[in-house]
Coordinates of C-alpha atoms and ligand atoms in Angstrom, one line a residue:
Chain A
M237 CA 143.2 -168.5 -75.7
A238 CA 139.8 -169.7 -75.1
T239 CA 137.6 -166.7 -75.1
H240 CA 133.9 -166.9 -74.6
H241 CA 133.4 -166.5 -78.3
S242 CA 135.8 -169.1 -79.5
R243 CA 134.4 -171.6 -76.9
S244 CA 130.9 -171.3 -78.2
A245 CA 132.2 -171.6 -81.8
A246 CA 134.0 -174.8 -80.8
R247 CA 130.9 -176.2 -79.2
L248 CA 128.9 -175.4 -82.4
M249 CA 131.4 -177.2 -84.5
M250 CA 131.6 -180.2 -82.2
A251 CA 127.8 -180.5 -82.2
P252 CA 127.3 -182.7 -85.3
A253 CA 129.8 -185.3 -84.0
V254 CA 128.2 -185.3 -80.5
V255 CA 124.7 -185.6 -81.9
L256 CA 125.8 -188.4 -84.2
L257 CA 127.5 -190.3 -81.4
L258 CA 124.6 -189.9 -79.0
G259 CA 122.1 -191.1 -81.7
W260 CA 124.4 -194.0 -82.5
M261 CA 124.4 -195.1 -78.9
L262 CA 120.9 -193.9 -77.7
V263 CA 118.8 -195.3 -80.5
P264 CA 119.8 -199.0 -80.2
L265 CA 119.9 -198.7 -76.4
T266 CA 116.3 -197.3 -76.2
M267 CA 115.1 -199.8 -78.7
T268 CA 116.6 -202.7 -76.7
L269 CA 114.9 -201.4 -73.5
Y270 CA 111.6 -200.9 -75.4
F271 CA 111.5 -204.4 -76.8
S272 CA 112.7 -206.0 -73.6
F273 CA 109.3 -205.2 -72.0
K274 CA 107.3 -206.5 -75.0
K275 CA 106.3 -209.9 -76.2
Y276 CA 107.6 -209.5 -79.8
L277 CA 107.7 -212.6 -82.1
P278 CA 108.3 -211.4 -85.7
L279 CA 107.3 -214.7 -87.4
R280 CA 104.6 -215.7 -84.9
G281 CA 102.2 -212.8 -84.6
G282 CA 104.6 -209.9 -84.3
D283 CA 104.0 -207.4 -81.5
L284 CA 101.9 -209.1 -78.9
G285 CA 101.8 -206.2 -76.3
W286 CA 103.5 -205.3 -73.1
V287 CA 104.6 -208.0 -70.6
G288 CA 106.3 -206.2 -67.9
F289 CA 109.4 -208.0 -66.5
D290 CA 108.3 -211.3 -67.9
N291 CA 111.2 -211.5 -70.4
Y292 CA 113.8 -210.7 -67.7
V293 CA 112.5 -213.4 -65.5
R294 CA 112.4 -216.0 -68.3
F295 CA 115.9 -215.1 -69.6
V296 CA 117.5 -215.7 -66.2
S297 CA 115.5 -218.7 -65.3
S298 CA 116.3 -220.5 -68.6
S299 CA 118.7 -223.4 -68.0
A300 CA 121.1 -221.9 -70.5
F301 CA 121.7 -218.6 -68.6
W302 CA 124.2 -219.4 -65.9
P303 CA 126.3 -221.7 -68.0
S304 CA 126.5 -218.9 -70.6
V305 CA 127.7 -216.4 -68.0
L306 CA 130.3 -219.0 -66.9
T307 CA 131.4 -219.7 -70.4
T308 CA 131.8 -215.9 -71.1
L309 CA 133.9 -215.5 -68.0
T310 CA 136.1 -218.5 -68.8
L311 CA 136.6 -217.4 -72.4
V312 CA 137.5 -213.8 -71.3
G313 CA 139.7 -215.0 -68.4
G314 CA 141.5 -217.6 -70.5
V315 CA 142.3 -215.3 -73.3
L316 CA 143.5 -212.6 -70.9
L317 CA 145.8 -215.0 -69.1
I318 CA 147.3 -216.4 -72.3
T319 CA 147.7 -213.1 -74.1
V320 CA 149.2 -211.3 -71.0
V321 CA 151.7 -214.1 -70.2
L322 CA 152.8 -214.8 -73.7
G323 CA 152.6 -211.1 -74.5
V324 CA 155.2 -210.3 -71.8
V325 CA 157.4 -213.2 -73.0
L326 CA 157.2 -212.1 -76.6
A327 CA 157.8 -208.4 -75.8
I328 CA 161.0 -209.4 -73.9
L329 CA 162.2 -211.5 -76.8
L330 CA 161.4 -208.9 -79.4
N331 CA 163.2 -206.3 -77.4
Q332 CA 166.5 -208.2 -77.7
P333 CA 168.7 -207.0 -80.5
M334 CA 168.6 -209.6 -83.2
W335 CA 168.9 -210.1 -86.9
G336 CA 165.8 -209.1 -88.9
Q337 CA 164.1 -207.5 -86.0
G338 CA 161.8 -205.3 -88.1
M339 CA 160.6 -208.2 -90.1
V340 CA 160.0 -210.4 -87.1
R341 CA 158.0 -207.6 -85.4
I342 CA 155.8 -207.1 -88.5
L343 CA 155.1 -210.9 -88.6
V344 CA 154.2 -210.9 -84.9
I345 CA 151.7 -208.1 -85.4
A346 CA 150.2 -209.7 -88.5
P347 CA 147.4 -211.8 -86.9
F348 CA 145.8 -208.6 -85.7
F349 CA 145.0 -207.6 -89.3
V350 CA 143.2 -210.9 -90.1
M351 CA 139.4 -210.6 -89.8
P352 CA 137.9 -212.7 -86.9
T353 CA 135.7 -214.7 -89.3
V354 CA 138.6 -215.5 -91.5
S355 CA 141.0 -216.4 -88.7
A356 CA 138.3 -218.7 -87.2
L357 CA 137.8 -220.4 -90.5
V358 CA 141.5 -220.8 -91.0
W359 CA 141.9 -222.4 -87.6
K360 CA 138.9 -224.5 -88.0
N361 CA 139.8 -225.9 -91.4
M362 CA 143.5 -225.8 -91.7
F363 CA 144.6 -226.5 -88.1
M364 CA 141.8 -228.2 -86.1
D365 CA 140.1 -230.3 -88.7
P366 CA 140.4 -233.9 -87.4
N367 CA 140.9 -235.4 -90.9
Y368 CA 143.1 -233.1 -92.8
G369 CA 144.1 -230.3 -90.3
L370 CA 147.8 -229.7 -89.6
L371 CA 147.3 -230.6 -85.9
A372 CA 145.8 -233.9 -86.9
H373 CA 148.8 -234.7 -89.1
L374 CA 151.1 -233.7 -86.2
W375 CA 149.2 -236.1 -83.8
E376 CA 149.4 -238.9 -86.4
F377 CA 153.1 -238.3 -86.9
F378 CA 153.6 -239.1 -83.3
G379 CA 151.2 -242.1 -83.6
A380 CA 148.5 -240.5 -81.6
Q381 CA 144.7 -240.4 -82.3
P382 CA 143.9 -236.9 -83.8
V383 CA 141.8 -234.8 -81.4
E384 CA 138.5 -233.5 -82.6
W385 CA 139.3 -230.1 -81.3
L386 CA 136.0 -228.3 -81.8
S387 CA 133.9 -231.0 -80.2
Q388 CA 136.2 -232.6 -77.6
A389 CA 138.0 -229.5 -76.5
S390 CA 135.7 -226.8 -77.8
L391 CA 136.1 -224.0 -75.3
P392 CA 139.9 -224.3 -75.1
S393 CA 140.0 -224.3 -78.9
I394 CA 138.1 -221.1 -79.1
V395 CA 140.2 -219.6 -76.3
M396 CA 143.3 -220.5 -78.4
I397 CA 141.9 -219.0 -81.6
V398 CA 140.9 -215.7 -79.9
S399 CA 144.2 -215.6 -78.0
W400 CA 146.1 -215.9 -81.3
Q401 CA 144.1 -212.9 -82.6
W402 CA 144.7 -210.8 -79.5
L403 CA 148.3 -211.7 -78.7
P404 CA 149.7 -209.2 -81.2
F405 CA 147.8 -206.4 -79.5
A406 CA 149.1 -207.3 -76.0
T407 CA 152.6 -207.8 -77.4
L408 CA 152.6 -204.4 -79.1
I409 CA 151.5 -202.5 -76.0
L410 CA 153.9 -204.4 -73.8
L411 CA 156.8 -204.0 -76.2
T412 CA 156.4 -200.2 -76.2
A413 CA 156.2 -200.3 -72.4
I414 CA 159.4 -202.4 -72.2
Q415 CA 161.2 -200.1 -74.5
S416 CA 160.6 -197.2 -72.1
L417 CA 162.3 -199.1 -69.3
D418 CA 165.5 -197.3 -68.3
S419 CA 168.4 -199.7 -69.0
E420 CA 170.4 -198.2 -66.2
Q421 CA 167.8 -199.5 -63.8
L422 CA 168.5 -203.0 -65.0
E423 CA 172.2 -202.4 -64.8
A424 CA 171.9 -201.1 -61.3
A425 CA 170.0 -204.2 -60.3
E426 CA 172.6 -206.3 -62.0
M427 CA 175.3 -204.7 -59.9
D428 CA 173.2 -205.0 -56.8
G429 CA 173.4 -208.7 -57.3
A430 CA 170.0 -209.5 -58.8
P431 CA 170.2 -212.4 -61.3
A432 CA 168.1 -212.3 -64.5
H433 CA 164.9 -213.8 -63.1
K434 CA 165.0 -211.4 -60.1
R435 CA 165.6 -208.5 -62.4
F436 CA 162.5 -209.5 -64.2
A437 CA 160.4 -209.9 -61.1
F438 CA 161.6 -206.8 -59.3
I439 CA 162.2 -204.3 -62.1
T440 CA 160.7 -205.3 -65.4
L441 CA 157.4 -206.7 -64.2
P442 CA 156.5 -203.8 -61.9
H443 CA 157.5 -201.4 -64.8
L444 CA 155.0 -203.3 -67.0
G445 CA 152.2 -203.2 -64.4
R446 CA 150.5 -200.2 -65.9
A447 CA 150.7 -201.5 -69.5
I448 CA 149.3 -204.9 -68.4
T449 CA 146.2 -203.2 -66.8
V450 CA 145.6 -201.2 -70.0
V451 CA 145.8 -204.5 -72.0
I452 CA 143.4 -206.2 -69.7
L453 CA 140.9 -203.3 -69.7
I454 CA 140.8 -202.9 -73.5
Q455 CA 140.8 -206.6 -74.2
T456 CA 138.0 -207.3 -71.8
I457 CA 135.8 -204.7 -73.5
F458 CA 136.3 -206.4 -76.8
L459 CA 136.3 -210.0 -75.6
L460 CA 132.9 -209.7 -73.9
S461 CA 131.3 -209.4 -77.3
I462 CA 133.2 -212.2 -79.1
F463 CA 130.8 -213.6 -81.7
A464 CA 132.2 -214.5 -85.1
E465 CA 134.7 -217.1 -83.8
I466 CA 131.9 -219.0 -82.1
F467 CA 129.5 -218.7 -84.9
V468 CA 132.0 -220.0 -87.5
T469 CA 133.4 -222.8 -85.4
T470 CA 130.9 -224.5 -83.1
G471 CA 127.8 -222.5 -83.6
G472 CA 127.4 -222.3 -79.9
A473 CA 127.4 -226.1 -79.4
F474 CA 129.6 -228.1 -77.0
G475 CA 129.5 -225.6 -74.2
T476 CA 130.7 -222.6 -76.1
K477 CA 127.5 -220.6 -75.7
T478 CA 128.5 -217.2 -74.3
L479 CA 126.0 -214.6 -73.2
T480 CA 126.4 -212.8 -76.5
Y481 CA 125.8 -216.0 -78.4
L482 CA 122.8 -216.9 -76.2
I483 CA 121.2 -213.5 -77.0
F484 CA 121.8 -214.0 -80.7
Q485 CA 120.1 -217.4 -80.5
R486 CA 117.1 -216.0 -78.7
V487 CA 116.6 -213.2 -81.2
L488 CA 117.4 -214.9 -84.5
E489 CA 117.0 -218.6 -84.0
S490 CA 114.0 -218.5 -81.6
Q491 CA 112.8 -215.3 -83.2
N492 CA 112.0 -213.9 -79.8
V493 CA 113.1 -210.3 -79.9
G494 CA 111.7 -209.4 -76.5
L495 CA 113.6 -212.2 -74.7
G496 CA 116.8 -211.4 -76.5
S497 CA 116.5 -207.7 -75.7
A498 CA 116.2 -208.6 -72.0
G499 CA 119.3 -210.6 -72.4
G500 CA 121.0 -207.6 -74.0
V501 CA 120.2 -205.5 -71.0
Y502 CA 121.7 -208.2 -68.7
A503 CA 124.8 -208.1 -70.9
I504 CA 125.0 -204.4 -70.5
I505 CA 124.8 -204.8 -66.7
L506 CA 127.4 -207.5 -66.7
A507 CA 129.8 -205.4 -68.8
N508 CA 129.3 -202.4 -66.5
I509 CA 130.0 -204.4 -63.4
I510 CA 133.2 -205.7 -64.9
A511 CA 134.1 -202.3 -66.2
I512 CA 133.6 -200.6 -62.8
F513 CA 135.6 -203.3 -61.2
L514 CA 138.5 -202.9 -63.7
M515 CA 138.4 -199.1 -63.6
R516 CA 139.0 -199.3 -59.9
I517 CA 142.1 -201.5 -60.3
V518 CA 143.3 -199.5 -63.3
G519 CA 142.7 -196.2 -61.5
K520 CA 144.8 -197.4 -58.6
N521 CA 147.5 -198.6 -61.0
L522 CA 147.5 -195.5 -63.1
A523 CA 147.5 -193.1 -60.2
K524 CA 151.0 -194.3 -59.2
Chain B
M291 CA 190.6 -203.3 -49.8
G292 CA 190.0 -201.9 -53.2
H293 CA 193.1 -202.0 -55.3
I294 CA 192.3 -201.9 -59.0
K295 CA 194.7 -202.5 -61.9
L296 CA 194.0 -202.3 -65.6
S297 CA 196.6 -203.9 -67.9
Q298 CA 196.4 -203.3 -71.7
V299 CA 192.6 -202.9 -71.5
S300 CA 191.0 -201.9 -74.7
K301 CA 187.4 -201.6 -75.9
R302 CA 185.9 -201.6 -79.4
F303 CA 182.3 -201.2 -80.4
G304 CA 182.2 -203.0 -83.8
E305 CA 184.9 -201.3 -85.9
V306 CA 185.3 -198.3 -83.6
E307 CA 188.1 -198.5 -81.1
V308 CA 186.7 -196.3 -78.3
I309 CA 189.6 -197.2 -75.9
P310 CA 193.0 -198.1 -77.3
P311 CA 195.0 -200.4 -74.9
L312 CA 195.7 -198.6 -71.7
D313 CA 197.3 -199.3 -68.3
L314 CA 196.1 -197.8 -65.1
T315 CA 196.6 -198.5 -61.4
I316 CA 194.3 -197.2 -58.7
A317 CA 195.5 -197.6 -55.1
D318 CA 193.4 -198.7 -52.2
G319 CA 191.5 -195.8 -50.6
E320 CA 192.3 -193.4 -53.4
F321 CA 189.8 -190.9 -54.8
T322 CA 190.4 -191.1 -58.5
V323 CA 188.7 -188.8 -61.0
F324 CA 188.4 -189.6 -64.7
V325 CA 188.1 -186.3 -66.5
G326 CA 187.8 -185.4 -70.2
P327 CA 185.5 -183.8 -72.7
S328 CA 182.2 -185.5 -73.5
G329 CA 182.5 -188.7 -75.6
C330 CA 186.1 -189.4 -74.7
G331 CA 185.3 -192.8 -73.2
K332 CA 185.1 -192.0 -69.5
S333 CA 181.8 -193.9 -69.0
T334 CA 183.0 -196.7 -71.1
L335 CA 186.1 -197.1 -69.0
L336 CA 184.1 -197.0 -65.8
R337 CA 181.6 -199.6 -67.2
L338 CA 184.6 -201.9 -68.1
I339 CA 185.8 -201.7 -64.5
A340 CA 182.2 -202.4 -63.3
G341 CA 181.8 -205.3 -65.7
L342 CA 178.8 -203.8 -67.4
E343 CA 180.8 -204.0 -70.7
D344 CA 183.2 -206.8 -71.7
V345 CA 186.8 -205.8 -72.4
S346 CA 187.9 -206.4 -76.0
A347 CA 191.4 -207.2 -74.8
G348 CA 193.4 -206.9 -71.6
H349 CA 193.0 -207.7 -68.0
I350 CA 191.3 -206.1 -65.0
E351 CA 192.5 -207.0 -61.5
I352 CA 190.7 -206.1 -58.3
D353 CA 192.8 -206.8 -55.1
G354 CA 195.1 -209.0 -57.1
A355 CA 192.4 -211.3 -58.4
D356 CA 191.8 -211.4 -62.1
T357 CA 188.2 -210.2 -62.5
T358 CA 188.2 -209.7 -66.3
H359 CA 185.4 -212.3 -66.8
V360 CA 183.8 -212.1 -63.4
P361 CA 180.1 -210.9 -63.6
P362 CA 179.4 -207.3 -62.2
A363 CA 177.6 -208.5 -59.1
K364 CA 180.6 -210.5 -58.0
R365 CA 183.2 -207.7 -58.3
G366 CA 182.3 -206.1 -55.0
L367 CA 181.9 -202.7 -56.7
A368 CA 178.9 -200.3 -56.2
M369 CA 177.9 -197.8 -58.9
V370 CA 176.0 -194.5 -58.8
F371 CA 174.6 -193.8 -62.2
Q372 CA 174.1 -190.4 -63.8
S373 CA 170.3 -191.0 -64.0
Y374 CA 170.4 -192.3 -60.4
A375 CA 168.7 -195.5 -61.7
L376 CA 166.5 -195.7 -58.6
Y377 CA 163.7 -198.3 -58.7
P378 CA 160.6 -196.1 -59.1
H379 CA 158.0 -198.5 -57.6
M380 CA 159.9 -199.1 -54.4
S381 CA 160.1 -196.8 -51.4
V382 CA 163.4 -195.2 -50.5
K383 CA 163.9 -197.8 -47.8
K384 CA 163.3 -200.7 -50.2
N385 CA 165.6 -199.1 -52.7
I386 CA 168.4 -198.9 -50.2
A387 CA 167.6 -202.4 -48.9
F388 CA 167.6 -204.0 -52.4
P389 CA 171.2 -205.0 -52.7
M390 CA 171.2 -206.5 -49.2
R391 CA 167.9 -208.3 -50.0
M392 CA 169.6 -209.8 -53.0
A393 CA 172.6 -210.8 -51.0
G394 CA 170.4 -212.3 -48.3
V395 CA 171.6 -210.1 -45.4
P396 CA 169.7 -210.8 -42.2
L397 CA 166.8 -208.4 -41.6
E398 CA 168.2 -206.8 -38.4
E399 CA 171.5 -206.2 -40.1
Q400 CA 169.6 -204.6 -43.0
E401 CA 167.7 -202.3 -40.6
R402 CA 170.9 -201.3 -38.9
R403 CA 172.7 -200.4 -42.1
I404 CA 169.7 -198.6 -43.6
S405 CA 169.3 -196.4 -40.5
A406 CA 173.0 -195.7 -40.4
A407 CA 173.0 -194.7 -44.1
A408 CA 169.8 -192.7 -43.8
E409 CA 171.3 -190.8 -40.9
A410 CA 174.6 -190.1 -42.7
L411 CA 172.7 -188.9 -45.8
N412 CA 169.9 -187.0 -44.1
L413 CA 167.2 -189.3 -45.5
T414 CA 165.6 -190.5 -42.2
D415 CA 162.4 -188.5 -42.8
Y416 CA 162.0 -189.8 -46.4
L417 CA 162.4 -193.5 -46.0
D418 CA 158.8 -194.2 -46.9
R419 CA 158.6 -192.0 -49.9
R420 CA 158.9 -193.1 -53.5
P421 CA 161.8 -191.7 -55.6
G422 CA 159.3 -189.7 -57.7
Q423 CA 158.4 -187.7 -54.6
L424 CA 162.0 -186.6 -53.9
S425 CA 164.1 -183.7 -55.2
G426 CA 167.1 -184.3 -57.4
G427 CA 169.5 -183.9 -54.5
Q428 CA 167.6 -186.4 -52.4
R429 CA 167.4 -188.9 -55.2
Q430 CA 171.2 -188.6 -55.5
R431 CA 171.6 -189.3 -51.8
V432 CA 169.3 -192.4 -52.1
A433 CA 171.5 -193.7 -54.9
I434 CA 174.6 -193.1 -52.8
G435 CA 172.8 -194.8 -49.8
R436 CA 172.1 -197.8 -51.9
A437 CA 175.8 -198.0 -52.8
I438 CA 177.0 -197.5 -49.2
V439 CA 175.0 -200.3 -47.6
R440 CA 176.7 -202.9 -49.7
E441 CA 180.0 -202.0 -48.1
P442 CA 181.8 -202.4 -51.5
Q443 CA 185.5 -202.6 -52.3
A444 CA 185.1 -199.5 -54.3
F445 CA 182.5 -196.9 -55.4
L446 CA 182.1 -196.0 -59.0
F447 CA 180.4 -192.6 -59.8
D448 CA 179.3 -191.7 -63.4
E449 CA 178.8 -188.0 -63.5
P450 CA 176.6 -188.1 -60.5
L451 CA 176.1 -184.4 -60.1
S452 CA 175.4 -183.4 -63.7
N453 CA 171.6 -183.4 -63.2
L454 CA 171.7 -181.0 -60.3
D455 CA 171.6 -177.2 -60.3
A456 CA 174.8 -175.3 -59.6
A457 CA 174.3 -174.6 -55.9
L458 CA 173.3 -178.2 -55.1
R459 CA 176.2 -179.5 -57.1
V460 CA 178.7 -177.6 -54.8
G461 CA 177.0 -179.0 -51.7
M462 CA 176.9 -182.6 -53.0
R463 CA 180.5 -182.3 -54.0
M464 CA 181.4 -181.6 -50.5
E465 CA 179.2 -184.4 -49.2
I466 CA 180.8 -187.0 -51.5
A467 CA 184.3 -185.7 -50.6
E468 CA 183.5 -186.0 -46.9
L469 CA 182.0 -189.4 -47.4
H470 CA 185.3 -190.5 -48.8
K471 CA 187.2 -189.1 -45.9
K472 CA 185.0 -191.0 -43.6
L473 CA 184.8 -194.4 -45.3
K474 CA 188.3 -194.3 -46.8
T475 CA 187.0 -196.6 -49.5
T476 CA 188.4 -196.4 -53.1
M477 CA 186.3 -194.2 -55.3
I478 CA 186.4 -193.7 -59.0
Y479 CA 184.5 -190.6 -60.1
V480 CA 183.8 -189.7 -63.7
T481 CA 183.1 -186.1 -64.7
H482 CA 183.6 -183.7 -67.6
D483 CA 183.9 -180.8 -65.2
Q484 CA 187.5 -180.0 -64.4
V485 CA 186.4 -178.0 -61.3
E486 CA 184.9 -181.1 -59.8
A487 CA 188.0 -183.0 -60.6
M488 CA 190.3 -180.4 -59.1
T489 CA 188.3 -180.1 -55.9
M490 CA 187.7 -183.7 -55.1
A491 CA 190.5 -185.8 -56.5
D492 CA 193.5 -187.4 -54.9
K493 CA 194.4 -188.4 -58.4
I494 CA 193.2 -187.1 -61.7
V495 CA 193.2 -189.2 -64.9
V496 CA 192.8 -186.9 -67.9
L497 CA 191.4 -188.7 -70.9
R498 CA 191.1 -187.7 -74.6
A499 CA 189.6 -190.0 -77.2
G500 CA 190.1 -193.0 -74.9
V501 CA 193.8 -192.2 -74.4
I502 CA 195.2 -191.3 -71.0
E503 CA 196.9 -187.9 -71.5
Q504 CA 198.2 -187.5 -67.9
V505 CA 197.8 -189.0 -64.4
G506 CA 198.6 -187.0 -61.4
S507 CA 197.4 -185.0 -58.3
P508 CA 195.4 -181.9 -59.0
L509 CA 198.4 -179.6 -58.3
E510 CA 200.8 -181.6 -60.4
L511 CA 198.4 -181.2 -63.3
Y512 CA 198.0 -177.5 -62.6
H513 CA 201.7 -176.8 -62.3
A514 CA 203.2 -179.2 -64.8
P515 CA 200.7 -180.2 -67.5
C516 CA 202.5 -182.7 -69.8
N517 CA 200.9 -181.3 -73.0
E518 CA 198.9 -178.5 -74.5
F519 CA 195.6 -180.5 -74.1
V520 CA 196.0 -181.0 -70.4
A521 CA 197.2 -177.4 -70.0
G522 CA 194.1 -176.1 -71.7
F523 CA 191.7 -178.5 -69.9
I524 CA 192.8 -178.1 -66.3
G525 CA 192.4 -174.7 -64.6
S526 CA 189.7 -172.0 -64.8
P527 CA 189.7 -169.7 -66.6
K528 CA 191.7 -171.6 -69.2
M529 CA 195.4 -171.2 -69.7
N530 CA 196.4 -168.7 -72.5
L531 CA 198.3 -170.5 -75.3
I532 CA 200.4 -168.1 -77.3
K533 CA 201.9 -169.2 -80.7
G534 CA 204.3 -167.5 -83.2
A535 CA 207.1 -165.0 -82.6
E536 CA 206.4 -164.6 -78.9
A537 CA 206.7 -168.3 -78.4
Q538 CA 209.9 -168.5 -80.4
K539 CA 211.6 -166.0 -78.1
H540 CA 211.3 -168.7 -75.5
G541 CA 212.5 -171.4 -77.8
A542 CA 209.1 -173.2 -78.0
A543 CA 206.3 -173.6 -80.6
T544 CA 203.7 -172.6 -78.1
I545 CA 203.9 -171.0 -74.7
G546 CA 201.2 -171.1 -72.1
I547 CA 200.6 -168.7 -69.3
R548 CA 197.7 -168.9 -66.8
P549 CA 195.4 -165.9 -66.4
E550 CA 196.5 -165.5 -62.7
H551 CA 200.2 -165.4 -63.7
V552 CA 200.1 -162.2 -65.7
D553 CA 201.0 -158.9 -64.1
V554 CA 199.1 -155.8 -65.1
S555 CA 200.4 -152.3 -65.1
A556 CA 199.0 -149.0 -66.3
S557 CA 202.4 -147.6 -67.3
E558 CA 204.9 -150.3 -68.3
G559 CA 205.2 -153.9 -69.3
L560 CA 206.1 -156.4 -72.1
W561 CA 202.8 -156.2 -74.0
K562 CA 200.7 -153.1 -74.6
A563 CA 197.1 -154.0 -75.2
T564 CA 193.4 -153.1 -74.9
V565 CA 190.8 -154.4 -72.5
G566 CA 187.8 -156.0 -74.2
V567 CA 185.2 -157.5 -72.0
A568 CA 185.8 -157.2 -68.2
E569 CA 183.9 -159.8 -66.1
H570 CA 183.5 -158.5 -62.6
L571 CA 183.0 -161.4 -60.1
G572 CA 183.6 -159.2 -57.1
S573 CA 186.5 -161.1 -55.6
D574 CA 188.3 -161.2 -59.0
T575 CA 187.9 -159.6 -62.4
F576 CA 188.6 -161.5 -65.6
L577 CA 189.8 -159.3 -68.4
H578 CA 189.6 -160.4 -72.0
I579 CA 192.4 -158.5 -73.7
H580 CA 193.0 -157.8 -77.3
G581 CA 196.3 -156.9 -79.0
V582 CA 198.7 -159.4 -77.6
P583 CA 200.5 -161.0 -80.6
G584 CA 199.7 -164.7 -81.0
C585 CA 196.8 -165.0 -78.7
D586 CA 193.5 -163.2 -79.0
P587 CA 191.8 -162.7 -76.7
L588 CA 194.2 -163.2 -73.8
T589 CA 192.5 -163.8 -70.4
V590 CA 193.9 -162.1 -67.3
R591 CA 192.8 -162.6 -63.8
V592 CA 193.2 -159.4 -61.6
D593 CA 192.1 -158.3 -58.2
G594 CA 188.4 -157.4 -58.0
E595 CA 189.2 -153.9 -56.7
L596 CA 191.4 -152.9 -59.7
P597 CA 189.7 -150.0 -61.6
V598 CA 189.7 -151.3 -65.2
K599 CA 187.0 -151.1 -67.8
H600 CA 186.3 -151.8 -71.4
G601 CA 188.6 -149.9 -73.8
D602 CA 191.4 -149.1 -71.3
E603 CA 195.0 -149.4 -72.5
I604 CA 197.1 -151.5 -70.2
F605 CA 200.5 -153.2 -70.1
L606 CA 201.0 -156.9 -69.4
T607 CA 204.0 -158.9 -68.2
P608 CA 203.9 -162.7 -67.9
Q609 CA 205.6 -164.1 -64.8
L610 CA 208.5 -165.9 -66.5
E611 CA 209.0 -168.6 -63.8
K612 CA 205.3 -169.6 -64.3
L613 CA 205.6 -169.9 -68.1
H614 CA 204.9 -173.3 -69.7
R615 CA 206.6 -174.2 -73.0
F616 CA 205.4 -176.7 -75.5
D617 CA 207.1 -178.1 -78.6
A618 CA 205.6 -178.4 -82.1
Q619 CA 203.9 -181.7 -81.1
G620 CA 202.3 -180.0 -78.1
L621 CA 204.5 -181.8 -75.6
R622 CA 205.9 -180.0 -72.6
V623 CA 209.5 -178.8 -72.9
A624 CA 211.2 -178.9 -69.5
Ligands
ADP987 N1 177.1 -199.2 -76.7 C1 177.8 -198.5 -77.6 N2 177.9 -198.8 -78.9 C2 178.6 -198.0 -79.7 N3 179.3 -197.0 -79.4 C3 179.3 -196.6 -78.1 C4 178.6 -197.3 -77.1 N4 178.7 -196.7 -75.9 C5 179.6 -195.7 -76.1 N5 179.9 -195.6 -77.4 C6 180.8 -194.6 -78.0 O1 182.0 -194.5 -77.3 C7 182.4 -193.2 -77.1 C8 182.7 -192.9 -75.7 O2 181.4 -192.9 -75.0 P1 181.3 -192.6 -73.4 O3 182.2 -193.5 -72.7 O4 179.9 -192.6 -73.1 O5 181.9 -191.1 -73.3 P2 181.9 -190.1 -72.1 O6 181.3 -190.8 -70.9 O7 183.3 -189.8 -71.9 O8 181.1 -188.9 -72.5 C9 181.4 -192.3 -77.8 O9 181.9 -191.9 -79.0 C10 180.2 -193.2 -77.9 O10 179.5 -192.8 -79.1
MG988 MG1 179.4 -190.4 -69.9

């Protein structure tokens, strides 16, 4: 029972965690806001005083801004599409009784445990390298000219690498959802005359709706801040500069902390717009 | 038409033979109940008929056509599942319409059948609700509605009432029985509850461990159970089975006497015994009696007005013409 006494004791004991979390979030946020209103060039004179909204105007009016927003949305959208579609397919396959099911499931989950930097390096050097990559060998085997993946099809390549990393997550969530589907519903639909593809469309897919929204929501949050995969593969060249990467370039390559901070604030706003938008949909879906 | 014939049908899951080869014929329009203890293979048998499980051997005929390898949707049977198996994201109306939608029935015809079914099942006010917003009894009715609109050759019910409370169960039992009188379609109904079987069936099939013990009308099973198992399973309270010297007097290994076929007297009778627990139901009283040789306790059903209580000494006499005799194998001796 939560008496007055035990409640205040609980609050006291929670306090350190709350303070730590608040500090963790508030300090960087305040510093970002603080620098975004300053002209701050660490290697070229340091703190050069307040400049009002100058940084904000310059960040948006730079020719790299809108392309970077578009790249971000393409990357996130592409990865979501691939992981959700393949995730549903894999979840259905993994749910079938088969020999060595446990082993196969572990193998499918494995990419999730590989660090982003490592997986990007593996893809870059072992698969996508135009001279000695596996894909190059495959292309040559069929007599085709090997593709220079990371320069000719740079954004799709990164979408592929990131999808490979996130597919296990989507599969895992969707597999647990599919396992909770009452098999009698499928049998009832079968007796009602629904062939396999209609059973999927009318029974399985609606049942997965909630899990799919959860996958989309969680993945979006993480995908908006994709960095290592771009840094390791293209370094932001060939149209792979996302908003996150643009901010990184402004702060570290141009050594313009003020401008980068303003970009950071834009990124926060973008993330929140998407989050509110998604929450609406998810809220609607979860309320059912 | 809904004439169903099973010939030498058997089912094994891996090494386990759940249903040894059996033969069974269900006539058109008959209300057949499969009854037996849990795990005896009733659902499996029903699913074999439905086509949801493949037979390991044997043949299933529906209306004279061999349907052993016909997919479930093409057998013209409708099934009502124990869990109702309604589609949770569809409204009641869409649930009921689903089989017709799959079959491509024209929309006006769909509307006509839906409103007819909704009317018959008291669902008219709930057509726009989701299954999650309905009570257990209403969900059951939606499941039945979804079966009716298909106008099937036969209905299959798998313990449809076991998730309902006792009062509702009695009501739905009547509704399903009335539905059968109205539609006159073949129905196969699975239950472990012998009261449901006795009250609803034209024909009862008693199963034990996948084997058909006896087939017959409720009263045939009540009056002439073919073995001890059926004798003990059919009837409530259960038949008293008496072994030993008392049975040998009648030339049998076991004799059976139903609780309602024992006369009670305060002064004279065959057996002198003591009343244990007396269950007063108002209309009747069930006495659990100790001291009868070969059967302890022996249950007796007496009039509710009879003044008996725990610890009373009474005399009992079985009605000899109602006595059942079984041999050492448990089979009925004529
Ligand atoms: N898919 C299956 N795999 C293996 N054994 C099964 C399967 N389905 C049912 N059984 C077994 O078959 C027997 C009969 O089951 P069931 O027909 O469901 O019994 P009932 O409906 O009479 O309670 C049980 O012993 C059960 O364990
Ligand atoms: Mg069962």
